[in-house]
Amino acid sequence: MQNPDPSSLPDLTDAQIQKLLSTAWERIKKLIEGMDLANEYYGEGGCDRETWNQICDGLSREAMGLMMVLSGPAHPYMAKDCERAVRVTAGVTPREGGMREALLQQVAKGLLKSVLTAGQHHMVEPEEWPDLLPEAVLGAVRSAKRIKSDPTMANLRDSGFPA
């Protein structure tokens, strides 16, 4: 993984800052909407565990997305590094593997980036992770029951790697 000295990175442009703030604000608005929904549900006496799990899951997904948006400028190479690591680990390009493989690699890239970003938040740098992390992440994504049963994946009929 590329890990440049932060002082060697150029300053952000006005356009980059505006895009960052706009994207972060969209995530924050979704978090506020989710909190409003949670408060409304609670106010109406809602206490169903499954509903609360769904509300909290939605909030945590938006919060993770916000973390990813806000960490991007500090680690501009991470997305490309994760994409490259997953592709090398997969041994096949998405084009060669078909739509199913392309989707699996996209999910694995996002998960790997999430793991590395959360690791940095907890002071574990990308180069400190085991070399087999991309392989473990891709393997977990390829074997995940919920991913395999997702209607999008179930409807794909190409001949990529077995899911």
mmCIF file with all atom_site columns, C-alpha atoms in Angstrom:
data_model
loop_
_atom_site.group_PDB
_atom_site.id
_atom_site.type_symbol
_atom_site.label_atom_id
_atom_site.label_alt_id
_atom_site.label_comp_id
_atom_site.label_asym_id
_atom_site.label_entity_id
_atom_site.label_seq_id
_atom_site.pdbx_PDB_ins_code
_atom_site.Cartn_x
_atom_site.Cartn_y
_atom_site.Cartn_z
_atom_site.occupancy
_atom_site.B_iso_or_equiv
_atom_site.pdbx_formal_charge
_atom_site.auth_seq_id
_atom_site.auth_comp_id
_atom_site.auth_asym_id
_atom_site.auth_atom_id
_atom_site.pdbx_PDB_model_num
ATOM 1   C CA . MET A 1 1   ? 0.000   0.000   0.000   1.00 0.00 ? 1   MET A CA 1
ATOM 2   C CA . GLN A 1 2   ? 1.218   3.462   -0.820  1.00 0.00 ? 2   GLN A CA 1
ATOM 3   C CA . ASN A 1 3   ? 1.579   5.508   2.317   1.00 0.00 ? 3   ASN A CA 1
ATOM 4   C CA . PRO A 1 4   ? 3.027   8.892   1.343   1.00 0.00 ? 4   PRO A CA 1
ATOM 5   C CA . ASP A 1 5   ? 4.315   11.357  3.863   1.00 0.00 ? 5   ASP A CA 1
ATOM 6   C CA . PRO A 1 6   ? 1.271   13.582  4.517   1.00 0.00 ? 6   PRO A CA 1
ATOM 7   C CA . SER A 1 7   ? 3.460   16.682  4.192   1.00 0.00 ? 7   SER A CA 1
ATOM 8   C CA . SER A 1 8   ? 4.303   15.657  0.603   1.00 0.00 ? 8   SER A CA 1
ATOM 9   C CA . LEU A 1 9   ? 0.662   15.739  -0.498  1.00 0.00 ? 9   LEU A CA 1
ATOM 10  C CA . PRO A 1 10  ? -0.506  18.933  -2.210  1.00 0.00 ? 10  PRO A CA 1
ATOM 11  C CA . ASP A 1 11  ? -3.100  21.148  -0.567  1.00 0.00 ? 11  ASP A CA 1
ATOM 12  C CA . LEU A 1 12  ? -6.702  20.538  -1.576  1.00 0.00 ? 12  LEU A CA 1
ATOM 13  C CA . THR A 1 13  ? -8.235  22.733  -4.244  1.00 0.00 ? 13  THR A CA 1
ATOM 14  C CA . ASP A 1 14  ? -11.382 24.767  -3.651  1.00 0.00 ? 14  ASP A CA 1
ATOM 15  C CA . ALA A 1 15  ? -13.321 22.327  -5.852  1.00 0.00 ? 15  ALA A CA 1
ATOM 16  C CA . GLN A 1 16  ? -12.068 19.322  -3.844  1.00 0.00 ? 16  GLN A CA 1
ATOM 17  C CA . ILE A 1 17  ? -13.026 20.972  -0.541  1.00 0.00 ? 17  ILE A CA 1
ATOM 18  C CA . GLN A 1 18  ? -16.481 21.877  -1.878  1.00 0.00 ? 18  GLN A CA 1
ATOM 19  C CA . LYS A 1 19  ? -17.031 18.282  -3.046  1.00 0.00 ? 19  LYS A CA 1
ATOM 20  C CA . LEU A 1 20  ? -15.819 16.927  0.303   1.00 0.00 ? 20  LEU A CA 1
ATOM 21  C CA . LEU A 1 21  ? -18.125 19.225  2.281   1.00 0.00 ? 21  LEU A CA 1
ATOM 22  C CA . SER A 1 22  ? -21.075 18.524  -0.020  1.00 0.00 ? 22  SER A CA 1
ATOM 23  C CA . THR A 1 23  ? -20.614 14.766  0.208   1.00 0.00 ? 23  THR A CA 1
ATOM 24  C CA . ALA A 1 24  ? -20.133 14.874  3.977   1.00 0.00 ? 24  ALA A CA 1
ATOM 25  C CA . TRP A 1 25  ? -23.222 17.067  4.366   1.00 0.00 ? 25  TRP A CA 1
ATOM 26  C CA . GLU A 1 26  ? -25.334 14.581  2.361   1.00 0.00 ? 26  GLU A CA 1
ATOM 27  C CA . ARG A 1 27  ? -24.229 11.792  4.736   1.00 0.00 ? 27  ARG A CA 1
ATOM 28  C CA . ILE A 1 28  ? -24.924 13.965  7.766   1.00 0.00 ? 28  ILE A CA 1
ATOM 29  C CA . LYS A 1 29  ? -28.431 14.760  6.467   1.00 0.00 ? 29  LYS A CA 1
ATOM 30  C CA . LYS A 1 30  ? -29.118 11.024  6.102   1.00 0.00 ? 30  LYS A CA 1
ATOM 31  C CA . LEU A 1 31  ? -27.893 10.479  9.659   1.00 0.00 ? 31  LEU A CA 1
ATOM 32  C CA . ILE A 1 32  ? -30.206 13.243  10.894  1.00 0.00 ? 32  ILE A CA 1
ATOM 33  C CA . GLU A 1 33  ? -33.120 11.696  8.990   1.00 0.00 ? 33  GLU A CA 1
ATOM 34  C CA . GLY A 1 34  ? -32.305 8.319   10.558  1.00 0.00 ? 34  GLY A CA 1
ATOM 35  C CA . MET A 1 35  ? -32.193 9.855   14.032  1.00 0.00 ? 35  MET A CA 1
ATOM 36  C CA . ASP A 1 36  ? -35.518 11.592  13.385  1.00 0.00 ? 36  ASP A CA 1
ATOM 37  C CA . LEU A 1 37  ? -36.987 8.240   12.344  1.00 0.00 ? 37  LEU A CA 1
ATOM 38  C CA . ALA A 1 38  ? -35.605 6.578   15.491  1.00 0.00 ? 38  ALA A CA 1
ATOM 39  C CA . ASN A 1 39  ? -37.012 9.331   17.713  1.00 0.00 ? 39  ASN A CA 1
ATOM 40  C CA . GLU A 1 40  ? -40.407 9.156   16.006  1.00 0.00 ? 40  GLU A CA 1
ATOM 41  C CA . TYR A 1 41  ? -40.529 5.368   16.335  1.00 0.00 ? 41  TYR A CA 1
ATOM 42  C CA . TYR A 1 42  ? -39.587 5.575   20.012  1.00 0.00 ? 42  TYR A CA 1
ATOM 43  C CA . GLY A 1 43  ? -42.091 8.379   20.609  1.00 0.00 ? 43  GLY A CA 1
ATOM 44  C CA . GLU A 1 44  ? -44.853 6.172   19.234  1.00 0.00 ? 44  GLU A CA 1
ATOM 45  C CA . GLY A 1 45  ? -43.896 3.398   21.658  1.00 0.00 ? 45  GLY A CA 1
ATOM 46  C CA . GLY A 1 46  ? -41.875 1.334   19.196  1.00 0.00 ? 46  GLY A CA 1
ATOM 47  C CA . CYS A 1 47  ? -39.693 -1.267  20.864  1.00 0.00 ? 47  CYS A CA 1
ATOM 48  C CA . ASP A 1 48  ? -39.562 -4.112  18.329  1.00 0.00 ? 48  ASP A CA 1
ATOM 49  C CA . ARG A 1 49  ? -35.992 -5.444  18.291  1.00 0.00 ? 49  ARG A CA 1
ATOM 50  C CA . GLU A 1 50  ? -35.976 -6.214  14.556  1.00 0.00 ? 50  GLU A CA 1
ATOM 51  C CA . THR A 1 51  ? -37.072 -2.671  13.705  1.00 0.00 ? 51  THR A CA 1
ATOM 52  C CA . TRP A 1 52  ? -34.461 -1.195  16.043  1.00 0.00 ? 52  TRP A CA 1
ATOM 53  C CA . ASN A 1 53  ? -31.814 -3.427  14.477  1.00 0.00 ? 53  ASN A CA 1
ATOM 54  C CA . GLN A 1 54  ? -32.750 -2.097  11.035  1.00 0.00 ? 54  GLN A CA 1
ATOM 55  C CA . ILE A 1 55  ? -32.761 1.520   12.215  1.00 0.00 ? 55  ILE A CA 1
ATOM 56  C CA . CYS A 1 56  ? -29.386 1.131   13.943  1.00 0.00 ? 56  CYS A CA 1
ATOM 57  C CA . ASP A 1 57  ? -27.930 -0.745  10.968  1.00 0.00 ? 57  ASP A CA 1
ATOM 58  C CA . GLY A 1 58  ? -28.950 2.087   8.645   1.00 0.00 ? 58  GLY A CA 1
ATOM 59  C CA . LEU A 1 59  ? -27.440 4.678   10.975  1.00 0.00 ? 59  LEU A CA 1
ATOM 60  C CA . SER A 1 60  ? -24.187 2.756   11.325  1.00 0.00 ? 60  SER A CA 1
ATOM 61  C CA . ARG A 1 61  ? -23.890 2.341   7.535   1.00 0.00 ? 61  ARG A CA 1
ATOM 62  C CA . GLU A 1 62  ? -24.290 6.080   7.059   1.00 0.00 ? 62  GLU A CA 1
ATOM 63  C CA . ALA A 1 63  ? -21.786 6.752   9.851   1.00 0.00 ? 63  ALA A CA 1
ATOM 64  C CA . MET A 1 64  ? -19.279 4.385   8.210   1.00 0.00 ? 64  MET A CA 1
ATOM 65  C CA . GLY A 1 65  ? -19.845 6.168   4.910   1.00 0.00 ? 65  GLY A CA 1
ATOM 66  C CA . LEU A 1 66  ? -19.196 9.503   6.595   1.00 0.00 ? 66  LEU A CA 1
ATOM 67  C CA . MET A 1 67  ? -15.963 8.150   8.088   1.00 0.00 ? 67  MET A CA 1
ATOM 68  C CA . MET A 1 68  ? -14.865 6.969   4.636   1.00 0.00 ? 68  MET A CA 1
ATOM 69  C CA . VAL A 1 69  ? -15.654 10.348  3.035   1.00 0.00 ? 69  VAL A CA 1
ATOM 70  C CA . LEU A 1 70  ? -13.819 12.292  5.716   1.00 0.00 ? 70  LEU A CA 1
ATOM 71  C CA . SER A 1 71  ? -10.746 10.031  5.712   1.00 0.00 ? 71  SER A CA 1
ATOM 72  C CA . GLY A 1 72  ? -10.354 10.182  1.923   1.00 0.00 ? 72  GLY A CA 1
ATOM 73  C CA . PRO A 1 73  ? -8.261  13.364  1.655   1.00 0.00 ? 73  PRO A CA 1
ATOM 74  C CA . ALA A 1 74  ? -5.759  12.077  4.217   1.00 0.00 ? 74  ALA A CA 1
ATOM 75  C CA . HIS A 1 75  ? -5.322  8.785   2.330   1.00 0.00 ? 75  HIS A CA 1
ATOM 76  C CA . PRO A 1 76  ? -5.807  9.567   -1.373  1.00 0.00 ? 76  PRO A CA 1
ATOM 77  C CA . TYR A 1 77  ? -4.183  6.344   -2.620  1.00 0.00 ? 77  TYR A CA 1
ATOM 78  C CA . MET A 1 78  ? -6.080  3.896   -0.436  1.00 0.00 ? 78  MET A CA 1
ATOM 79  C CA . ALA A 1 79  ? -9.015  3.233   -2.800  1.00 0.00 ? 79  ALA A CA 1
ATOM 80  C CA . LYS A 1 80  ? -6.718  2.457   -5.745  1.00 0.00 ? 80  LYS A CA 1
ATOM 81  C CA . ASP A 1 81  ? -4.421  0.379   -3.528  1.00 0.00 ? 81  ASP A CA 1
ATOM 82  C CA . CYS A 1 82  ? -7.384  -1.658  -2.286  1.00 0.00 ? 82  CYS A CA 1
ATOM 83  C CA . GLU A 1 83  ? -8.697  -2.151  -5.819  1.00 0.00 ? 83  GLU A CA 1
ATOM 84  C CA . ARG A 1 84  ? -5.271  -3.339  -6.979  1.00 0.00 ? 84  ARG A CA 1
ATOM 85  C CA . ALA A 1 85  ? -4.822  -5.664  -3.974  1.00 0.00 ? 85  ALA A CA 1
ATOM 86  C CA . VAL A 1 86  ? -8.221  -7.298  -4.521  1.00 0.00 ? 86  VAL A CA 1
ATOM 87  C CA . ARG A 1 87  ? -7.651  -7.684  -8.270  1.00 0.00 ? 87  ARG A CA 1
ATOM 88  C CA . VAL A 1 88  ? -4.220  -9.279  -7.733  1.00 0.00 ? 88  VAL A CA 1
ATOM 89  C CA . THR A 1 89  ? -5.638  -11.569 -5.055  1.00 0.00 ? 89  THR A CA 1
ATOM 90  C CA . ALA A 1 90  ? -8.593  -12.552 -7.252  1.00 0.00 ? 90  ALA A CA 1
ATOM 91  C CA . GLY A 1 91  ? -6.275  -13.493 -10.107 1.00 0.00 ? 91  GLY A CA 1
ATOM 92  C CA . VAL A 1 92  ? -8.855  -12.326 -12.616 1.00 0.00 ? 92  VAL A CA 1
ATOM 93  C CA . THR A 1 93  ? -10.075 -8.950  -13.788 1.00 0.00 ? 93  THR A CA 1
ATOM 94  C CA . PRO A 1 94  ? -13.752 -8.131  -13.344 1.00 0.00 ? 94  PRO A CA 1
ATOM 95  C CA . ARG A 1 95  ? -14.112 -8.123  -17.135 1.00 0.00 ? 95  ARG A CA 1
ATOM 96  C CA . GLU A 1 96  ? -12.693 -11.656 -17.365 1.00 0.00 ? 96  GLU A CA 1
ATOM 97  C CA . GLY A 1 97  ? -14.749 -12.926 -14.437 1.00 0.00 ? 97  GLY A CA 1
ATOM 98  C CA . GLY A 1 98  ? -18.074 -11.431 -15.447 1.00 0.00 ? 98  GLY A CA 1
ATOM 99  C CA . MET A 1 99  ? -20.632 -9.354  -13.570 1.00 0.00 ? 99  MET A CA 1
ATOM 100 C CA . ARG A 1 100 ? -20.766 -11.594 -10.496 1.00 0.00 ? 100 ARG A CA 1
ATOM 101 C CA . GLU A 1 101 ? -16.994 -11.383 -10.091 1.00 0.00 ? 101 GLU A CA 1
ATOM 102 C CA . ALA A 1 102 ? -17.055 -7.630  -10.728 1.00 0.00 ? 102 ALA A CA 1
ATOM 103 C CA . LEU A 1 103 ? -19.613 -7.134  -7.943  1.00 0.00 ? 103 LEU A CA 1
ATOM 104 C CA . LEU A 1 104 ? -17.736 -9.406  -5.537  1.00 0.00 ? 104 LEU A CA 1
ATOM 105 C CA . GLN A 1 105 ? -14.491 -7.531  -6.161  1.00 0.00 ? 105 GLN A CA 1
ATOM 106 C CA . GLN A 1 106 ? -16.252 -4.181  -5.691  1.00 0.00 ? 106 GLN A CA 1
ATOM 107 C CA . VAL A 1 107 ? -17.645 -5.290  -2.325  1.00 0.00 ? 107 VAL A CA 1
ATOM 108 C CA . ALA A 1 108 ? -14.248 -6.724  -1.308  1.00 0.00 ? 108 ALA A CA 1
ATOM 109 C CA . LYS A 1 109 ? -12.526 -3.457  -2.255  1.00 0.00 ? 109 LYS A CA 1
ATOM 110 C CA . GLY A 1 110 ? -14.952 -1.487  -0.104  1.00 0.00 ? 110 GLY A CA 1
ATOM 111 C CA . LEU A 1 111 ? -14.610 -3.882  2.810   1.00 0.00 ? 111 LEU A CA 1
ATOM 112 C CA . LEU A 1 112 ? -10.813 -3.839  2.616   1.00 0.00 ? 112 LEU A CA 1
ATOM 113 C CA . LYS A 1 113 ? -10.846 -0.035  2.549   1.00 0.00 ? 113 LYS A CA 1
ATOM 114 C CA . SER A 1 114 ? -13.192 -0.023  5.551   1.00 0.00 ? 114 SER A CA 1
ATOM 115 C CA . VAL A 1 115 ? -10.916 -2.375  7.496   1.00 0.00 ? 115 VAL A CA 1
ATOM 116 C CA . LEU A 1 116 ? -7.835  -0.289  6.727   1.00 0.00 ? 116 LEU A CA 1
ATOM 117 C CA . THR A 1 117 ? -9.619  3.002   7.505   1.00 0.00 ? 117 THR A CA 1
ATOM 118 C CA . ALA A 1 118 ? -10.968 1.681   10.808  1.00 0.00 ? 118 ALA A CA 1
ATOM 119 C CA . GLY A 1 119 ? -7.497  0.319   11.547  1.00 0.00 ? 119 GLY A CA 1
ATOM 120 C CA . GLN A 1 120 ? -5.949  3.732   10.999  1.00 0.00 ? 120 GLN A CA 1
ATOM 121 C CA . HIS A 1 121 ? -8.574  5.233   13.265  1.00 0.00 ? 121 HIS A CA 1
ATOM 122 C CA . HIS A 1 122 ? -7.317  2.797   15.916  1.00 0.00 ? 122 HIS A CA 1
ATOM 123 C CA . MET A 1 123 ? -3.662  3.557   15.045  1.00 0.00 ? 123 MET A CA 1
ATOM 124 C CA . VAL A 1 124 ? -2.899  0.464   12.936  1.00 0.00 ? 124 VAL A CA 1
ATOM 125 C CA . GLU A 1 125 ? -1.331  1.560   9.646   1.00 0.00 ? 125 GLU A CA 1
ATOM 126 C CA . PRO A 1 126 ? -2.005  -0.290  6.345   1.00 0.00 ? 126 PRO A CA 1
ATOM 127 C CA . GLU A 1 127 ? 1.528   -1.715  6.155   1.00 0.00 ? 127 GLU A CA 1
ATOM 128 C CA . GLU A 1 128 ? 1.081   -3.232  9.650   1.00 0.00 ? 128 GLU A CA 1
ATOM 129 C CA . TRP A 1 129 ? -1.710  -5.570  8.525   1.00 0.00 ? 129 TRP A CA 1
ATOM 130 C CA . PRO A 1 130 ? -0.874  -9.154  7.509   1.00 0.00 ? 130 PRO A CA 1
ATOM 131 C CA . ASP A 1 131 ? -0.058  -9.628  3.819   1.00 0.00 ? 131 ASP A CA 1
ATOM 132 C CA . LEU A 1 132 ? -2.964  -12.069 3.563   1.00 0.00 ? 132 LEU A CA 1
ATOM 133 C CA . LEU A 1 133 ? -5.598  -9.471  4.500   1.00 0.00 ? 133 LEU A CA 1
ATOM 134 C CA . PRO A 1 134 ? -6.805  -8.914  0.887   1.00 0.00 ? 134 PRO A CA 1
ATOM 135 C CA . GLU A 1 135 ? -7.099  -12.688 0.445   1.00 0.00 ? 135 GLU A CA 1
ATOM 136 C CA . ALA A 1 136 ? -9.054  -13.053 3.691   1.00 0.00 ? 136 ALA A CA 1
ATOM 137 C CA . VAL A 1 137 ? -11.392 -10.197 2.768   1.00 0.00 ? 137 VAL A CA 1
ATOM 138 C CA . LEU A 1 138 ? -12.051 -11.487 -0.759  1.00 0.00 ? 138 LEU A CA 1
ATOM 139 C CA . GLY A 1 139 ? -12.590 -15.008 0.591   1.00 0.00 ? 139 GLY A CA 1
ATOM 140 C CA . ALA A 1 140 ? -15.080 -13.739 3.168   1.00 0.00 ? 140 ALA A CA 1
ATOM 141 C CA . VAL A 1 141 ? -16.983 -11.771 0.522   1.00 0.00 ? 141 VAL A CA 1
ATOM 142 C CA . ARG A 1 142 ? -17.093 -14.702 -1.903  1.00 0.00 ? 142 ARG A CA 1
ATOM 143 C CA . SER A 1 143 ? -18.422 -17.055 0.782   1.00 0.00 ? 143 SER A CA 1
ATOM 144 C CA . ALA A 1 144 ? -20.816 -14.664 2.577   1.00 0.00 ? 144 ALA A CA 1
ATOM 145 C CA . LYS A 1 145 ? -24.293 -16.216 2.685   1.00 0.00 ? 145 LYS A CA 1
ATOM 146 C CA . ARG A 1 146 ? -26.108 -12.868 2.674   1.00 0.00 ? 146 ARG A CA 1
ATOM 147 C CA . ILE A 1 147 ? -24.153 -11.665 -0.369  1.00 0.00 ? 147 ILE A CA 1
ATOM 148 C CA . LYS A 1 148 ? -24.748 -14.947 -2.207  1.00 0.00 ? 148 LYS A CA 1
ATOM 149 C CA . SER A 1 149 ? -28.485 -14.801 -1.504  1.00 0.00 ? 149 SER A CA 1
ATOM 150 C CA . ASP A 1 150 ? -28.858 -11.121 -2.407  1.00 0.00 ? 150 ASP A CA 1
ATOM 151 C CA . PRO A 1 151 ? -31.312 -10.794 -5.325  1.00 0.00 ? 151 PRO A CA 1
ATOM 152 C CA . THR A 1 152 ? -28.771 -8.855  -7.400  1.00 0.00 ? 152 THR A CA 1
ATOM 153 C CA . MET A 1 153 ? -26.228 -11.662 -7.102  1.00 0.00 ? 153 MET A CA 1
ATOM 154 C CA . ALA A 1 154 ? -28.821 -14.431 -7.484  1.00 0.00 ? 154 ALA A CA 1
ATOM 155 C CA . ASN A 1 155 ? -30.036 -12.942 -10.778 1.00 0.00 ? 155 ASN A CA 1
ATOM 156 C CA . LEU A 1 156 ? -26.581 -12.894 -12.408 1.00 0.00 ? 156 LEU A CA 1
ATOM 157 C CA . ARG A 1 157 ? -26.028 -15.796 -14.758 1.00 0.00 ? 157 ARG A CA 1
ATOM 158 C CA . ASP A 1 158 ? -22.488 -15.258 -16.010 1.00 0.00 ? 158 ASP A CA 1
ATOM 159 C CA . SER A 1 159 ? -19.725 -17.802 -15.713 1.00 0.00 ? 159 SER A CA 1
ATOM 160 C CA . GLY A 1 160 ? -17.311 -16.077 -13.348 1.00 0.00 ? 160 GLY A CA 1
ATOM 161 C CA . PHE A 1 161 ? -15.803 -17.683 -10.272 1.00 0.00 ? 161 PHE A CA 1
ATOM 162 C CA . PRO A 1 162 ? -18.306 -19.815 -8.374  1.00 0.00 ? 162 PRO A CA 1
ATOM 163 C CA . ALA A 1 163 ? -20.071 -17.790 -5.725  1.00 0.00 ? 163 ALA A CA 1
#
